[in-house]
Short mmCIF file of C-alpha atoms in Angstrom, two decimals:
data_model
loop_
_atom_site.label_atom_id
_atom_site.label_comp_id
_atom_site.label_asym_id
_atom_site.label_seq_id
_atom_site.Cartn_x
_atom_site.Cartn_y
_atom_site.Cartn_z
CA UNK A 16 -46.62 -177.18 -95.62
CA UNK A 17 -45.54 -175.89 -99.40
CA UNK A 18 -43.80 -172.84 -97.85
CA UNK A 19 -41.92 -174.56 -95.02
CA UNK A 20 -40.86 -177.29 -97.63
CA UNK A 21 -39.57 -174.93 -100.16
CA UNK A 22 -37.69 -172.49 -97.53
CA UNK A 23 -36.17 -175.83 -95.69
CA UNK A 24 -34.49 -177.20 -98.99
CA UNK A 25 -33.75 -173.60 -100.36
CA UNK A 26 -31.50 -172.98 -96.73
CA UNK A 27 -30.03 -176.42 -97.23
CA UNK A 28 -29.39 -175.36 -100.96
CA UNK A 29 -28.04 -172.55 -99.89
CA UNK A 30 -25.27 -173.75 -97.69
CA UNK A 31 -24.95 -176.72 -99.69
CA UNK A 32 -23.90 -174.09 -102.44
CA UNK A 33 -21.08 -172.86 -100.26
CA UNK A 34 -19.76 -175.97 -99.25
CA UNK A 35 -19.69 -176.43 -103.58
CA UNK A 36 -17.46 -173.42 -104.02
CA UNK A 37 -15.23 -174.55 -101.74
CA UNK A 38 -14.77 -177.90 -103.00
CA UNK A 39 -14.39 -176.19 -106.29
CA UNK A 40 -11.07 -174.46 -105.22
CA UNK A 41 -9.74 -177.65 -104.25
CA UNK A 42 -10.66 -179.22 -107.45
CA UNK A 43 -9.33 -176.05 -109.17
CA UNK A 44 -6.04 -176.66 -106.73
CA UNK A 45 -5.43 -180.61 -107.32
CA UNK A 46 -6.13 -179.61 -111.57
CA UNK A 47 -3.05 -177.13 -111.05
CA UNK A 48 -1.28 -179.50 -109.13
CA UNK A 49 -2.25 -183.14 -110.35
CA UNK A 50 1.14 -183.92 -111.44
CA UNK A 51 2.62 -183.61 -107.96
CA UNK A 52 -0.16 -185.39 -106.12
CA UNK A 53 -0.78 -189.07 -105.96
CA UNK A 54 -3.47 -191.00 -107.54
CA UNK A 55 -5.22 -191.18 -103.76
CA UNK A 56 -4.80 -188.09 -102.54
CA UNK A 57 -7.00 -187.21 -105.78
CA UNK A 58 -9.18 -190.17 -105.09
CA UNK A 59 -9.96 -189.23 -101.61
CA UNK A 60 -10.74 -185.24 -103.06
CA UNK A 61 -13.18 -187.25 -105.35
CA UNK A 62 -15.03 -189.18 -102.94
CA UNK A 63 -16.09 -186.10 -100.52
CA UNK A 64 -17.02 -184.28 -103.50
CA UNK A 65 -19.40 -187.45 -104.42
CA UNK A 66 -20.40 -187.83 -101.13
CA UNK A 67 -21.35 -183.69 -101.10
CA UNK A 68 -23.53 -184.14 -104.62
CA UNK A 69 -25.12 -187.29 -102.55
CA UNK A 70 -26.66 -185.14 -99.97
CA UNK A 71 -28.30 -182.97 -102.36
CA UNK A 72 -29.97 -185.79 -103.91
CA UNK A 73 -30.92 -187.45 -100.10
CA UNK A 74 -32.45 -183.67 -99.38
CA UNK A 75 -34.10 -183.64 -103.08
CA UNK A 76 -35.71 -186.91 -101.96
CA UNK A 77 -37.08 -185.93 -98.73
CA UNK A 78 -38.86 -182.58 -100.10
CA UNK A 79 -39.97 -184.96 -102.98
CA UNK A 80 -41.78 -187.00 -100.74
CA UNK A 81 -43.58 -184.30 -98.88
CA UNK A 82 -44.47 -182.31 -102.10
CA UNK A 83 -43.36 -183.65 -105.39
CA UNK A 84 -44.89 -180.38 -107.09
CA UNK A 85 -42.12 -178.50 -105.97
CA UNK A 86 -39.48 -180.58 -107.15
CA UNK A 87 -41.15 -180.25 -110.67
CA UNK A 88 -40.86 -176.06 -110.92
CA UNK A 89 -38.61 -175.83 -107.87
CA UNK A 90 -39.31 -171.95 -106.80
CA UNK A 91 -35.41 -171.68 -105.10
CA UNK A 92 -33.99 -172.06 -108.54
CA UNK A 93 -33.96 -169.69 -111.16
CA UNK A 94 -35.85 -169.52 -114.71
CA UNK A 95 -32.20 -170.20 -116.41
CA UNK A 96 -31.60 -173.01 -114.57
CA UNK A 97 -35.01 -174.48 -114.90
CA UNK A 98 -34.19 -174.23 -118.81
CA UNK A 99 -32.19 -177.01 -117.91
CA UNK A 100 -34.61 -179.22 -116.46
CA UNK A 101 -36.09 -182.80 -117.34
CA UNK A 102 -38.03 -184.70 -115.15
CA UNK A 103 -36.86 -182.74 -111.75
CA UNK A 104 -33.64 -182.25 -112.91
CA UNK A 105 -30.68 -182.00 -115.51
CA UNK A 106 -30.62 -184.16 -118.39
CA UNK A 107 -28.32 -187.12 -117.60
CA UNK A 108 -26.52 -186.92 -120.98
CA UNK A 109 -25.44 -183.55 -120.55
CA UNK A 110 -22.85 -185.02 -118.82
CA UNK A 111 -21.83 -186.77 -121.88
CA UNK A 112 -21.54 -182.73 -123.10
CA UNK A 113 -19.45 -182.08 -120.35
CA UNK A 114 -17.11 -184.72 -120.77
CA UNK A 115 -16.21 -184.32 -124.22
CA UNK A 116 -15.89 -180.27 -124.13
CA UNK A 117 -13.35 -180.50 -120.49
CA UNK A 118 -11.21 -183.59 -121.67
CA UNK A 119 -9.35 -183.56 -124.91
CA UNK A 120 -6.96 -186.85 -123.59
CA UNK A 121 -9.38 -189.57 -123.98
CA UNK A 122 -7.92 -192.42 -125.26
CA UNK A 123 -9.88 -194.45 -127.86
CA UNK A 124 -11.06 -197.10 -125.38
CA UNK A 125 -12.13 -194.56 -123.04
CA UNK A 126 -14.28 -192.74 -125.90
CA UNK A 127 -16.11 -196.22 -126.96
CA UNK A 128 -17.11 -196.66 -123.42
CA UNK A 129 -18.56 -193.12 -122.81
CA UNK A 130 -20.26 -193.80 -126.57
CA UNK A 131 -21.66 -197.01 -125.26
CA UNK A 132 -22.72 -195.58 -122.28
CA UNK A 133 -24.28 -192.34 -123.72
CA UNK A 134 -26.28 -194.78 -126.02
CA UNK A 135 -27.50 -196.65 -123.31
CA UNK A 136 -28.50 -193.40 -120.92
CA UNK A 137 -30.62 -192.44 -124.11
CA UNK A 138 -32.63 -195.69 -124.45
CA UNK A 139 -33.13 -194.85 -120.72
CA UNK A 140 -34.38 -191.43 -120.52
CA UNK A 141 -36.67 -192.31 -123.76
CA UNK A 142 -38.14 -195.12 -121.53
CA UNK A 143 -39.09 -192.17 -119.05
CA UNK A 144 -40.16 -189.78 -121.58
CA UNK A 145 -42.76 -192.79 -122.31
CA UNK A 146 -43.69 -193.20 -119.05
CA UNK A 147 -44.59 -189.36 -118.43
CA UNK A 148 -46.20 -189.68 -121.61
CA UNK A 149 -48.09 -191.98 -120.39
CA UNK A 150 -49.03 -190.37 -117.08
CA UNK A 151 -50.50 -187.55 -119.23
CA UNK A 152 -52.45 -189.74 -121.48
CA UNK A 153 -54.31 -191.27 -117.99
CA UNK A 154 -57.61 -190.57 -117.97
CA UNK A 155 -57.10 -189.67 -113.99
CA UNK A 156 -54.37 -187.52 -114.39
CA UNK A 157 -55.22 -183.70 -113.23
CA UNK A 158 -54.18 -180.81 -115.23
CA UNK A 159 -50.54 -180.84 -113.09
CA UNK A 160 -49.51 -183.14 -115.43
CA UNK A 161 -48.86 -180.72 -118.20
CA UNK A 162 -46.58 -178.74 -115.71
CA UNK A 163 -44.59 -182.66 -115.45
CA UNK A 164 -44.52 -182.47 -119.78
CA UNK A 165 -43.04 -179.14 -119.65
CA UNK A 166 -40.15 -180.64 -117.81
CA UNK A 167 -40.50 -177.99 -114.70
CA UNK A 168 -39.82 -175.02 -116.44
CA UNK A 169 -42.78 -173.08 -115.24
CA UNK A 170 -43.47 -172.29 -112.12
CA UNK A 171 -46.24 -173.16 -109.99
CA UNK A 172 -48.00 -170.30 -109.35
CA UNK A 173 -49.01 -169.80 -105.91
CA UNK A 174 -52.85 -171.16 -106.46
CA UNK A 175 -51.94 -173.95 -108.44
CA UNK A 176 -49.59 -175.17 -105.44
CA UNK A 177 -52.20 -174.08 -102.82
CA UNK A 178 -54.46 -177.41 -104.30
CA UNK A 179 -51.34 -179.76 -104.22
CA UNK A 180 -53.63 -181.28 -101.25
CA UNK A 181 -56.30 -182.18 -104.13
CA UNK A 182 -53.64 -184.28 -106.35
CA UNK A 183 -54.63 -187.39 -105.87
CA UNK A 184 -52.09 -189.70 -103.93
CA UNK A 185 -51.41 -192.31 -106.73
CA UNK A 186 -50.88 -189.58 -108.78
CA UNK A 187 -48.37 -187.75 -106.59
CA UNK A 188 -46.68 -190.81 -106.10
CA UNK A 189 -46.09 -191.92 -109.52
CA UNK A 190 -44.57 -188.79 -110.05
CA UNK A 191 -42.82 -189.83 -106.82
CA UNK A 192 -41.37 -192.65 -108.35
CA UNK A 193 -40.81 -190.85 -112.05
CA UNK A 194 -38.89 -188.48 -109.64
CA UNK A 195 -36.79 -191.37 -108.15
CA UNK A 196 -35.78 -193.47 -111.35
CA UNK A 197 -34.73 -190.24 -113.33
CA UNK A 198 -32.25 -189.52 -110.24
CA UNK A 199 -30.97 -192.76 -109.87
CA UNK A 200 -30.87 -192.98 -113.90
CA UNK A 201 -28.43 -189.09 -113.02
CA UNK A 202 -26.53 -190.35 -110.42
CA UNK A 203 -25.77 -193.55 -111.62
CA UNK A 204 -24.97 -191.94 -115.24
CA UNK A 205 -22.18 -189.75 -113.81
CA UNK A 206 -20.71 -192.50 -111.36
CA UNK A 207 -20.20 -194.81 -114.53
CA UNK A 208 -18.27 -191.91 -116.15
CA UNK A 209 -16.17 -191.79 -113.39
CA UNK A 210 -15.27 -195.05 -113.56
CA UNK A 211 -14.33 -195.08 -117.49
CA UNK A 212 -11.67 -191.43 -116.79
CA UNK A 213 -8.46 -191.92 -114.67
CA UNK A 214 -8.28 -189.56 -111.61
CA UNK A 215 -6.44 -186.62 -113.00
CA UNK A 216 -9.64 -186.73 -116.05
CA UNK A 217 -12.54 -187.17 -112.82
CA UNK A 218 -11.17 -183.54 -111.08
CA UNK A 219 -11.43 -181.44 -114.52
CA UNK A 220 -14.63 -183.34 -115.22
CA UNK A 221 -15.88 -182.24 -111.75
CA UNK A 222 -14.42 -178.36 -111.88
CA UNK A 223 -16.28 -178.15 -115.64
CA UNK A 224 -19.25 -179.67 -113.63
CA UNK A 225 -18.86 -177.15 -110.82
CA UNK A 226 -17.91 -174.52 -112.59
CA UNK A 227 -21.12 -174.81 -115.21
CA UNK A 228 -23.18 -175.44 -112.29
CA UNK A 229 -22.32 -172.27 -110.10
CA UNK A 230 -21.89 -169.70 -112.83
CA UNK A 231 -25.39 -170.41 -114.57
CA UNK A 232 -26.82 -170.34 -110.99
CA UNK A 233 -25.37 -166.78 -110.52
CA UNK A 234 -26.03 -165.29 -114.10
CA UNK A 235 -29.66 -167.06 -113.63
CA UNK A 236 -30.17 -165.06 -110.71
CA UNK A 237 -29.25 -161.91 -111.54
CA UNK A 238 -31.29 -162.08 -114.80
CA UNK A 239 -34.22 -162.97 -112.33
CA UNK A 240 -33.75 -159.89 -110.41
CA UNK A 241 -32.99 -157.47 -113.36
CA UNK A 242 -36.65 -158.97 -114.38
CA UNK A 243 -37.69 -157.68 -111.09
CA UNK A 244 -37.58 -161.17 -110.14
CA UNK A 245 -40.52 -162.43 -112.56
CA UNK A 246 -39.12 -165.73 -113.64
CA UNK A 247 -39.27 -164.55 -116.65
CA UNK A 248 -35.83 -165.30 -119.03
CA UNK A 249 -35.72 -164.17 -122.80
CA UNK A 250 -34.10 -165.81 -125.23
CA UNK A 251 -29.92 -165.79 -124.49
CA UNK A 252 -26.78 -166.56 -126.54
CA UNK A 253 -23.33 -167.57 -124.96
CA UNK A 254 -22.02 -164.57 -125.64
CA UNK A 255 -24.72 -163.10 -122.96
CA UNK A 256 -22.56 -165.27 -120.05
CA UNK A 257 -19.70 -163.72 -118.19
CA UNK A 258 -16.46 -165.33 -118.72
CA UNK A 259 -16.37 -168.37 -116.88
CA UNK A 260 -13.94 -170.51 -117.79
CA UNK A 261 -14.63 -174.25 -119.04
CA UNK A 262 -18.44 -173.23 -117.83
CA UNK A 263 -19.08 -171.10 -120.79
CA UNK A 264 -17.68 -174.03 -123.29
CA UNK A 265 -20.13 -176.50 -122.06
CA UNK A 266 -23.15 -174.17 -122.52
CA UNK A 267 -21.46 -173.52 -125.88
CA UNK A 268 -21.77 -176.92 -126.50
CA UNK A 269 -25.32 -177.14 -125.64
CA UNK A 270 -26.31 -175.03 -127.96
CA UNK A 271 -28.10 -176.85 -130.60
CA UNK A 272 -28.35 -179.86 -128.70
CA UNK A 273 -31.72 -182.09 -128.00
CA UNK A 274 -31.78 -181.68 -124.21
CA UNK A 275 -35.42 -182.43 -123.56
#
């Protein structure tokens, strides 16, 4: 059941991955062109784009509920991107990161929002730091639980994940529900962004999004398969990343910063 889990969401990542490139060239496109299009032409770009980041999260949720184990070391992405990770996924302030290295145009009302806002997402992702912390600290909880603390980065080797029918079931679905909140706590992070920028700010904040997102999938990957595809990533510096545009300025920005 493990094995037809992963390789169903890893084809739907897959294509879902193609359908992101190509709505990156149109966000590239309306970026280029933004002063000649109208505020809901852009609008309309930014809703399918939504909409496309939406699926991924319905899919995440379905493979969740048959196996949460794989959502927490996810074997289709790479070791890089699982650097990335907190509680199944990215941090929700990195998008605060993201913001402030693609948009140099905020105006001062805009800024005290996204400072608000940022301030708030923190008091939030503490309050699920504290309730994994708890889940370790259970007397019931089985030694998976450290995998959870480590924020996914290791993988589940393929024992462990041969005894995710052991786990038991009010364990897997607190977990479950950690899952849920820290997606809902990501989605609804970036959807109160968008509604602080204007629509010309919402495409370059999606293309730095995009842009970050596909080009550390790619380098991650290759690294993987230079390591003879080991999951194994040593230590990098930006400078290690191929030119990529605003994608290479937000890792910049990273570096240094508490993401876990």
């Amino acid at each position: 059941m493990t094995d037809a889990n992963a390789a169903s969401f890893e084809a739907f990542l897959q294509g879902w991955m193609v359908r992101q490139r190509g709505y990156l060239d149109e966000l590239l496109s309306a970026q280029q062109h933004h002063q000649e299009l109208q505020d809901d032409d852009m609008r309309q770009l930014i809703n399918r784009v939504l909409c496309h980041y939406g699926e991924y999260y319905e899919e995440k949720s379905r493979v969740a509920h048959h196996n949460i184990l794989l959502v927490f070391s996810p074997p289709w992405f790479s070791s890089l991107e699982r650097t990335f990770f907190w509680v199944g996924g990215f941090k929700p302030r990195m998008a605060f990161q993201v913001v402030n290295t693609a948009l140099e145009d905020l105006s001062e009302e805009q800024k005290e929002g996204l400072s608000q806002l940022s301030q708030e997402t923190k008091v939030k992702e503490r309050a699920l730091n504290d309730d994994l912390a708890k889940l370790h600290e259970s007397v019931a909880a089985p030694p998976l639980v450290d995998l959870a603390r480590s924020h996914g980065r290791e993988c589940c080797s393929r024992s462990f994940m041969a005894e995710e029918g052991s786990v038991p079931s009010t364990f897997k679905a607190t977990l479950e529900n950690l899952v849920a909140n820290a997606d809902d706590l990501r989605t609804n992070t970036a959807l109160k962004i968008v509604q602080i920028l204007r629509p010309a700010q919402i495409v370059t904040f999606l293309v730095a999004v995009a842009e970050l997102q596909t080009r550390i999938r790619s380098w991650g990957l290759d690294k993987d398969a230079q390591n003879g595809g080991q999951g194994r990533l040593k230590a990098c510096k930006t400078s290690d990343f191929p030119a990529c545009n605003q994608g290479v300025d937000v890792i910049r920005a990273f570096e240094g910063v508490d993401r876990f």
